[in-house]
Structure formats: structure tokens, C-alpha cells
Coordinates of C-alpha atoms and ligand atoms in Angstrom, one line a residue:
X1 CA 12.3 2.0 6.2
X2 CA 11.3 4.1 9.1
X3 CA 8.2 2.7 11.2
X4 CA 5.4 5.0 10.2
X5 CA 4.3 7.0 13.3
X6 CA 1.7 4.8 15.0
X7 CA -1.6 7.5 14.2
X8 CA -0.4 7.3 10.1
X9 CA -4.0 6.9 9.7
X10 CA -7.4 6.3 11.3
X11 CA -8.5 3.3 11.3
X12 CA -12.7 4.9 12.5
X13 CA -11.6 6.9 8.9
X14 CA -12.9 5.2 5.3
X15 CA -11.1 7.6 3.4
X16 CA -8.2 7.6 5.0
X17 CA -8.6 3.8 4.7
X18 CA -10.1 4.5 1.1
X19 CA -6.5 5.8 0.8
X20 CA -4.2 2.9 1.5
X21 CA -6.2 0.4 0.2
X22 CA -6.9 1.2 -3.5
X23 CA -7.8 -2.5 -4.5
X24 CA -10.2 -3.6 -2.2
X25 CA -8.9 -5.8 0.0
X26 CA -10.8 -4.1 3.4
X27 CA -13.3 -5.7 1.2
X28 CA -12.9 -8.7 0.3
X29 CA -12.4 -9.7 4.3
X30 CA -15.1 -8.5 4.8
X31 CA -17.2 -10.7 2.4
X32 CA -15.4 -13.6 4.0
X33 CA -18.4 -15.3 5.4
X34 CA -20.2 -15.0 2.2
X35 CA -17.4 -16.3 0.3
X36 CA -17.5 -19.1 2.7
X37 CA -21.3 -20.3 1.4
X38 CA -20.4 -19.6 -1.8
X39 CA -17.2 -22.5 -1.7
X40 CA -19.4 -24.5 0.1
X41 CA -21.7 -24.7 -3.0
X42 CA -19.1 -24.4 -5.3
X43 CA -18.0 -27.8 -3.4
X44 CA -21.3 -29.1 -3.9
X45 CA -22.2 -29.3 -8.1
X46 CA -18.9 -31.4 -8.3
X47 CA -20.0 -34.9 -9.8
X48 CA -17.0 -36.5 -10.5
X49 CA -17.1 -39.7 -8.2
X50 CA -14.0 -40.7 -6.0
X51 CA -12.2 -44.5 -4.7
X52 CA -11.3 -45.1 -0.8
X53 CA -7.5 -43.6 -0.9
X54 CA -5.1 -44.7 1.6
X55 CA -3.4 -41.0 0.9
X56 CA -4.4 -37.6 0.0
X57 CA -1.7 -36.0 -0.4
X58 CA -2.9 -31.8 -1.5
X59 CA -0.4 -29.8 -3.1
X60 CA 0.1 -26.0 -3.2
X61 CA 1.9 -23.1 -2.5
X62 CA 1.3 -20.0 -0.3
X63 CA -2.1 -18.4 -0.6
X64 CA -3.5 -21.7 -2.4
X65 CA -1.3 -24.1 0.6
X66 CA -2.9 -22.0 3.8
X67 CA -7.1 -24.3 2.5
X68 CA -5.3 -27.6 2.3
X69 CA -3.5 -27.1 5.6
X70 CA -6.1 -26.0 7.6
X71 CA -8.4 -29.4 6.4
X72 CA -5.2 -31.7 6.8
X73 CA -4.8 -30.7 11.2
X74 CA -9.1 -30.9 11.2
X75 CA -9.6 -34.4 10.0
X76 CA -5.6 -36.0 9.7
X77 CA -7.2 -37.5 13.7
X78 CA -10.5 -38.4 12.4
X79 CA -10.4 -39.7 8.7
X80 CA -8.9 -43.5 7.9
X81 CA -6.9 -41.3 5.3
X82 CA -3.9 -39.9 6.1
X83 CA -3.1 -36.4 5.2
X84 CA -0.1 -34.9 3.4
X85 CA 0.2 -31.6 2.8
X86 CA 2.6 -30.4 0.0
X87 CA 4.6 -27.3 -0.6
X88 CA 7.6 -28.6 -3.1
X89 CA 7.5 -29.4 -7.3
X90 CA 8.2 -33.3 -6.6
X91 CA 5.6 -36.1 -4.4
X92 CA 6.2 -38.3 -1.8
X93 CA 8.3 -41.1 -2.6
X94 CA 4.6 -42.7 -1.5
X95 CA 2.3 -41.6 -4.0
X96 CA 0.5 -43.3 -6.4
X97 CA -2.3 -45.7 -7.5
X98 CA -4.2 -45.9 -3.9
X99 CA -3.2 -41.6 -3.5
X100 CA -5.9 -39.2 -4.3
X101 CA -4.1 -35.3 -5.2
X102 CA -5.4 -32.7 -4.5
X103 CA -4.0 -29.8 -7.0
X104 CA -4.9 -26.5 -5.5
X105 CA -3.9 -22.6 -7.4
X106 CA -6.0 -20.5 -8.2
X107 CA -3.8 -18.8 -10.6
X108 CA -3.6 -23.2 -12.2
X109 CA 0.1 -21.0 -13.7
X110 CA 2.0 -22.5 -10.5
X111 CA 5.0 -24.3 -11.5
X112 CA 6.3 -26.4 -8.3
X113 CA 1.4 -27.3 -8.7
X114 CA 1.6 -28.4 -11.8
X115 CA 5.2 -30.5 -11.8
X116 CA 3.8 -31.9 -9.0
X117 CA 0.3 -32.8 -10.7
X118 CA 2.7 -33.8 -13.8
X119 CA 4.1 -36.9 -11.4
X120 CA 1.3 -37.4 -9.4
X121 CA -0.3 -38.0 -13.4
X122 CA 2.6 -40.4 -14.6
X123 CA 2.1 -42.6 -11.2
X124 CA -1.8 -43.0 -11.9
X125 CA -3.4 -40.1 -8.4
X126 CA -6.9 -40.0 -8.7
X127 CA -6.5 -36.0 -9.5
X128 CA -8.8 -33.0 -8.6
X129 CA -7.1 -29.9 -9.4
X130 CA -9.2 -26.3 -7.6
X131 CA -8.2 -23.7 -10.0
X132 CA -10.0 -20.7 -11.1
X133 CA -7.6 -21.5 -15.0
X134 CA -4.1 -20.9 -16.2
X135 CA -2.3 -23.9 -17.9
X136 CA -3.9 -26.2 -14.7
X137 CA -7.7 -26.2 -15.7
X138 CA -5.9 -26.9 -19.4
X139 CA -3.5 -29.8 -17.9
X140 CA -6.3 -31.1 -16.2
X141 CA -8.2 -31.2 -19.5
X142 CA -6.0 -33.3 -22.2
X143 CA -5.8 -35.6 -18.5
X144 CA -9.4 -35.5 -18.1
X145 CA -8.9 -35.1 -14.3
X146 CA -12.6 -33.1 -13.0
X147 CA -11.5 -30.2 -11.7
X148 CA -13.7 -27.8 -9.1
X149 CA -13.9 -24.4 -10.5
X150 CA -13.4 -20.9 -8.2
X151 CA -14.0 -17.3 -9.2
X152 CA -10.7 -15.9 -10.7
X153 CA -9.4 -12.0 -9.9
X154 CA -8.6 -11.4 -5.7
X155 CA -5.9 -12.5 -4.3
X156 CA -5.7 -15.8 -3.1
X157 CA -4.9 -15.1 -0.4
X158 CA -8.0 -13.3 -0.2
X159 CA -10.0 -16.9 -1.5
X160 CA -10.0 -19.6 1.7
X161 CA -13.2 -19.6 1.3
X162 CA -12.7 -21.2 -2.3
X163 CA -9.8 -23.1 -1.6
X164 CA -11.6 -24.5 1.3
X165 CA -14.7 -26.6 1.2
X166 CA -14.0 -27.5 -1.9
X167 CA -11.4 -29.8 -0.4
X168 CA -14.1 -30.5 2.4
X169 CA -16.8 -31.7 -0.7
X170 CA -12.9 -33.4 -2.2
X171 CA -13.0 -35.5 0.7
X172 CA -16.6 -36.3 2.2
X173 CA -17.4 -37.8 -2.3
X174 CA -14.1 -39.7 -1.0
X175 CA -15.5 -41.6 1.8
X176 CA -12.7 -39.5 4.4
X177 CA -15.0 -37.0 6.6
X178 CA -18.6 -37.1 7.7
X179 CA -21.2 -34.7 6.7
X180 CA -19.6 -31.2 7.4
X181 CA -22.9 -29.2 7.1
X182 CA -24.3 -28.9 10.0
X183 CA -20.5 -27.7 11.0
X184 CA -20.0 -25.8 7.8
X185 CA -23.5 -23.7 8.5
X186 CA -22.9 -23.1 12.1
X187 CA -18.9 -22.2 11.3
X188 CA -20.4 -19.4 9.1
X189 CA -23.4 -18.3 11.1
X190 CA -20.3 -17.4 13.6
X191 CA -18.4 -14.8 11.0
X192 CA -21.1 -12.9 10.5
X193 CA -20.9 -11.5 13.6
X194 CA -18.0 -11.6 13.8
X195 CA -17.6 -9.2 11.2
X196 CA -20.0 -6.5 13.1
X197 CA -17.6 -5.5 16.1
X198 CA -14.1 -6.5 14.0
X199 CA -15.3 -4.9 10.7
X200 CA -14.4 -1.5 9.7
X201 CA -17.4 0.3 10.4
X202 CA -17.3 -0.8 14.0
X203 CA -15.4 2.4 15.9
X204 CA -11.6 1.4 17.2
X205 CA -12.6 2.0 21.1
X206 CA -15.0 -1.1 21.3
X207 CA -13.2 -3.2 17.5
X208 CA -10.3 -5.9 19.4
X209 CA -8.3 -6.1 16.3
X210 CA -8.0 -2.8 15.1
X211 CA -7.1 -2.5 19.3
X212 CA -4.9 -5.6 18.2
X213 CA -2.6 -3.7 15.5
X214 CA -2.2 -0.5 16.9
X215 CA -0.2 -3.1 19.8
X216 CA 1.3 -4.9 17.7
X217 CA 2.4 -1.4 14.6
X218 CA 6.7 -2.0 15.4
X219 CA 6.5 -5.5 16.9
X220 CA 7.6 -8.8 15.3
X221 CA 4.4 -10.7 15.9
X222 CA 5.0 -14.6 16.8
X223 CA 2.1 -15.5 16.1
X224 CA 2.1 -19.2 18.3
X225 CA -1.0 -22.0 18.2
X226 CA -1.7 -25.3 19.5
X227 CA -1.0 -28.3 17.2
X228 CA -3.2 -29.3 14.6
X229 CA -5.7 -25.9 14.1
X230 CA -4.5 -23.7 15.8
X231 CA -0.9 -24.2 14.5
X232 CA -2.6 -23.4 11.1
X233 CA -4.4 -21.2 11.6
X234 CA -0.8 -19.5 13.1
X235 CA 1.2 -19.6 10.5
X236 CA -2.0 -18.0 8.5
X237 CA -1.5 -15.0 10.7
X238 CA 2.3 -14.7 10.0
X239 CA 1.6 -15.7 6.4
X240 CA -0.9 -12.9 6.3
X241 CA 1.9 -10.2 8.4
X242 CA 4.1 -10.3 5.6
X243 CA 1.7 -9.8 2.4
X244 CA -0.5 -7.4 3.5
X245 CA 0.7 -6.3 6.0
X246 CA 4.7 -6.4 4.5
X247 CA 6.3 -7.2 7.7
X248 CA 8.8 -9.7 9.5
X249 CA 6.7 -12.8 11.5
X250 CA 7.4 -16.4 13.2
X251 CA 4.8 -19.1 14.0
X252 CA 5.4 -21.4 15.6
X253 CA 3.3 -25.1 17.3
X254 CA 2.3 -26.1 20.8
X255 CA 3.9 -29.1 22.3
X256 CA 7.5 -28.0 20.4
X257 CA 8.0 -24.9 21.7
X258 CA 8.0 -25.8 25.5
X259 CA 11.2 -27.7 23.7
X260 CA 13.2 -25.1 22.1
X261 CA 11.3 -21.2 21.9
X262 CA 10.6 -21.1 25.2
X263 CA 14.6 -20.0 26.6
X264 CA 14.4 -18.0 23.5
X265 CA 11.4 -15.5 25.3
X266 CA 14.0 -14.2 27.3
X267 CA 16.4 -12.3 25.6
X268 CA 15.1 -8.9 26.2
X269 CA 18.6 -7.2 24.5
X270 CA 17.9 -9.0 22.1
X271 CA 15.0 -10.2 19.5
X272 CA 13.0 -11.3 22.1
X273 CA 12.6 -7.5 23.4
X274 CA 10.8 -6.4 20.1
X275 CA 9.1 -9.8 19.7
X276 CA 4.9 -10.0 20.6
X277 CA 3.6 -13.2 22.0
X278 CA 0.2 -13.7 20.4
X279 CA -1.5 -17.2 21.5
X280 CA -4.6 -18.9 19.3
X281 CA -6.1 -20.0 21.7
X282 CA -10.1 -22.7 22.1
X283 CA -12.0 -23.5 24.9
X284 CA -12.1 -27.4 22.3
X285 CA -7.6 -27.7 23.7
X286 CA -8.0 -31.0 25.6
X287 CA -7.6 -30.1 29.0
X288 CA -3.6 -31.4 29.5
X289 CA -3.5 -28.7 26.3
X290 CA -4.9 -25.9 28.6
X291 CA -2.5 -26.7 31.8
X292 CA 0.5 -26.4 28.9
X293 CA -0.6 -23.5 26.9
X294 CA -1.4 -21.7 31.0
X295 CA 2.0 -22.1 31.9
X296 CA 3.3 -21.4 28.8
X297 CA 2.4 -18.3 29.3
X298 CA 2.9 -17.6 32.6
X299 CA 7.1 -18.6 32.1
X300 CA 7.1 -16.0 28.7
X301 CA 4.3 -13.5 30.6
X302 CA 7.5 -12.2 32.7
X303 CA 10.2 -10.9 29.8
X304 CA 6.7 -10.0 27.5
X305 CA 3.6 -8.4 26.8
X306 CA 1.2 -11.7 25.7
X307 CA -1.5 -10.7 24.2
X308 CA -4.1 -13.9 23.6
X309 CA -6.9 -14.4 21.1
X310 CA -9.6 -16.9 21.3
X311 CA -12.0 -19.6 19.2
X312 CA -15.8 -18.3 18.6
X313 CA -18.9 -20.9 18.1
X314 CA -19.0 -24.0 18.2
X315 CA -17.4 -26.5 16.5
X316 CA -13.2 -26.9 16.2
X317 CA -14.4 -25.7 12.1
X318 CA -15.7 -22.7 13.3
X319 CA -13.0 -22.2 16.1
X320 CA -10.8 -22.6 12.9
X321 CA -11.9 -20.5 11.6
X322 CA -13.0 -16.8 13.0
X323 CA -9.8 -17.2 14.3
X324 CA -8.1 -17.1 11.1
X325 CA -10.7 -14.2 10.4
X326 CA -9.7 -12.1 13.8
X327 CA -6.2 -12.3 12.2
X328 CA -7.3 -11.6 8.5
X329 CA -8.3 -8.3 10.0
X330 CA -6.1 -7.9 12.0
X331 CA -3.0 -7.9 9.2
X332 CA -5.0 -5.6 6.7
X333 CA -5.0 -2.7 9.7
X334 CA -2.1 -2.9 10.5
X335 CA -1.4 -2.4 6.9
X336 CA -3.0 0.6 7.0
X337 CA -1.0 1.7 10.1
X338 CA 2.3 1.2 8.6
X339 CA 1.1 3.3 5.9
X340 CA 1.2 -0.7 3.4
X341 CA -1.0 -1.2 0.6
X342 CA -2.5 -4.6 1.7
X343 CA -3.1 -5.6 -1.9
X344 CA 0.2 -5.0 -2.9
X345 CA 3.0 -8.6 -3.5
X346 CA 6.0 -6.3 -4.6
X347 CA 7.8 -9.0 -4.6
X348 CA 6.5 -12.5 -4.8
X349 CA 5.3 -10.6 -8.6
X350 CA 9.2 -10.1 -9.6
X351 CA 10.0 -13.1 -8.5
X352 CA 7.7 -14.3 -10.8
X353 CA 9.0 -13.0 -13.6
X354 CA 12.7 -13.2 -12.8
X355 CA 11.9 -17.1 -12.8
X356 CA 9.4 -16.4 -16.0
X357 CA 6.8 -18.6 -17.5
X358 CA 4.1 -20.7 -15.3
X359 CA 6.1 -19.3 -11.8
Ligands
PA5_401 O1 -0.2 -15.1 -2.5 C1 -0.3 -15.5 -3.3 O2 -0.3 -14.4 -4.0 C2 0.8 -16.2 -3.3 O3 1.4 -17.1 -2.2 C3 0.5 -17.3 -4.4 O4 0.3 -18.3 -3.3 C4 1.3 -18.5 -4.4 O5 2.0 -18.0 -5.4 C5 0.3 -19.4 -5.7 O6 -0.1 -18.9 -5.7 P1 -0.9 -19.7 -6.4 O7 -1.8 -19.4 -5.5 O8 -1.2 -19.1 -7.7 O9 -0.8 -20.9 -7.5

């Protein structure tokens, strides 16, 4: 289907936005800072005591996996345990009594996560579930597994505040992370400030998220970030392009892309001519990574118009959440510009109905 004209809707026109987004995805994005506050409070209510594990395995799919990926990326180099993000039916063989398995499914009905939960229980791992209900809540009750219950009724991808902050509370409780309250509070203040200048009421002439969305219409975004947490943010941008804007997108990690993908940008007679590199950056990059990024941008920039989005705030947590928040706005604006309802995920719904049961 041909790309709709860029001016299909005026992003500053509230009525036009509401026509394309009748389910209110934009409102959910705007409310993200408040959802983070609620997610933090929900996590603090966890009453179970937990033993310190050797491994933390966070198992979930799609929108329910991204909080775990973010947690692992923020803690993996500063925690005594090893973190594994599992997006599959099977769990790694290493999972056993010394493991903490966190099963995350927003609906509670995702078959891969239910299967992994049963395996974790059979192997006598410590388990905590994060869900709004469904079969996972029932199985957890049968096996007397602690559950962190989050509010239901919205898309999993619009529930990151509910699905991330409880995980932080779980690993704090298991003795794997220091108190995060100060970082949390300042990260959410950063998000509050961003909402004002990226949100729908900020006119396009002064709104960098609306402007970037305008430049990405008709292009294929390649979202690029350095390990560990900017790479997770890049992956989140990609999946939000997929689900919100119904666009194909790519994501990749530095330093790895310097050893392969960097060559592909020279293909100006092929895919690269239609792709836009979007680098996610942070002042927390190490000196060496900054030098690498600057050199990479110079090489890729000889072939393509490079976009850069910088993290905000005073901690890695704030920077990670801020680039994710920026991307959530961009992908909903992209959906609107393309005339695609950002709430609708017909292909995923169809796949789940074809497979039946708890897909
Ligand atoms: O965004 C989505 O709707 C999907 O990626 C879901 O998160 C995924 O299919 C898993 O479902 P759930 O999050 O309910 O476990």
C-alpha cells in the first residue's frame, strides 16, 4: 500500500488526532510518568521475602518482556547475580533452586510465559509473577507463588511503568540492587518535563518528537544504541514502530554493528537509501564508546541523514526511560501521520486467534 501523504493529518489538530487514535494511545503515552509512580508504589507493596539467587531469569514476551530487558541491561554489570531475559517457552537448563524466575505477562494468558512458569515451578526455582490476571494469576495461586498485580485493560506496550518498576522492587528485595528511590524520583521528574515539550499540545514548530516523526514518514528507521541499556531502548523503538505505526524498523547495538552493519550503509542503490539511522545517545557513554559513536556516525553520515536523540536526566535510569519516552511519542506521531490507528494490532490478534487457547 502506498505511503499516505505526510500532511494526511496535522499533528497540532486535536480533533484530527482523535479521529486516527480513537482508543487513546496518545493519552496513555502522555500519562507514562504518572504510571511510573503507580508502578513504583505497586512494587513497594511486595510482601514476600526472597532469597538472594545466583541467576535472575525474567521470562515474558513482547510488551511484557521489555521491562525485564531494561532491568537486566541496567543491572547486569553492577549486580552479584547474572540476569537472563527469556523470550521463549523453554527456560535455560541452568534454572533451578538457586534461580529467581520472574514471569511477566500483562494479560496472564501468553502460552510461552505459562509454559516457562510451569517449568520454573517443576525445577523448584523461586518465582514471582507480574500480571494483571488471567491464567498466570490462577496458576500462581494454585502453587502459592507471590504475584504482583498490576492494573489491566490497556495494551502491554503502554504498561511499561507497571511492568518495569515492580521488577526493580523484586530484585531490591532479593538483595541484588541498592535502594533505587532517589534515581526513580529524579527519573520521573525528568519524564514530567519531557511530557510538556514532546506531548501533543506542544506545537510542531517547537516539538522535536513531532518533527522527527515527520522526517521518518516513508523511511525505514534503523534505531541504533550502545550496550547495554541504550540497545534495549533501540529495540523498544523498533517494536513501537512495528506495533504503533505498523512499520518495519530495525535496531542494532554498538559496538557490534561496527563489525558488520556499518558496511551495509554504503548500499545507496538498495535498502540503505530508504533507511534513516536514529542513534540513541547518552552523556553516560564511556569515553571510548563516545569516540566509537562519533566515528561511526561520521562514516554512516557520509551515506545517510543521521538522526540523534539524547537521554535526559541525571542517571542511567533517567536516560534510558527518557529515550524510550521520546520514542513512544515519535511512534504514535508516526502512526497518526500514516493514518494508522496506534492502538490496533490486528496481525498479533489474528495470530493469537489462529493458534487458539492461551497464545
Ligand atoms: O504488545 C503486545 O500486545 C504484545 O507484544 C504482547 O505483549 C505479547 O503478545 C505478550 O502478551 P502479554 O503481554 O499479555 O503476555
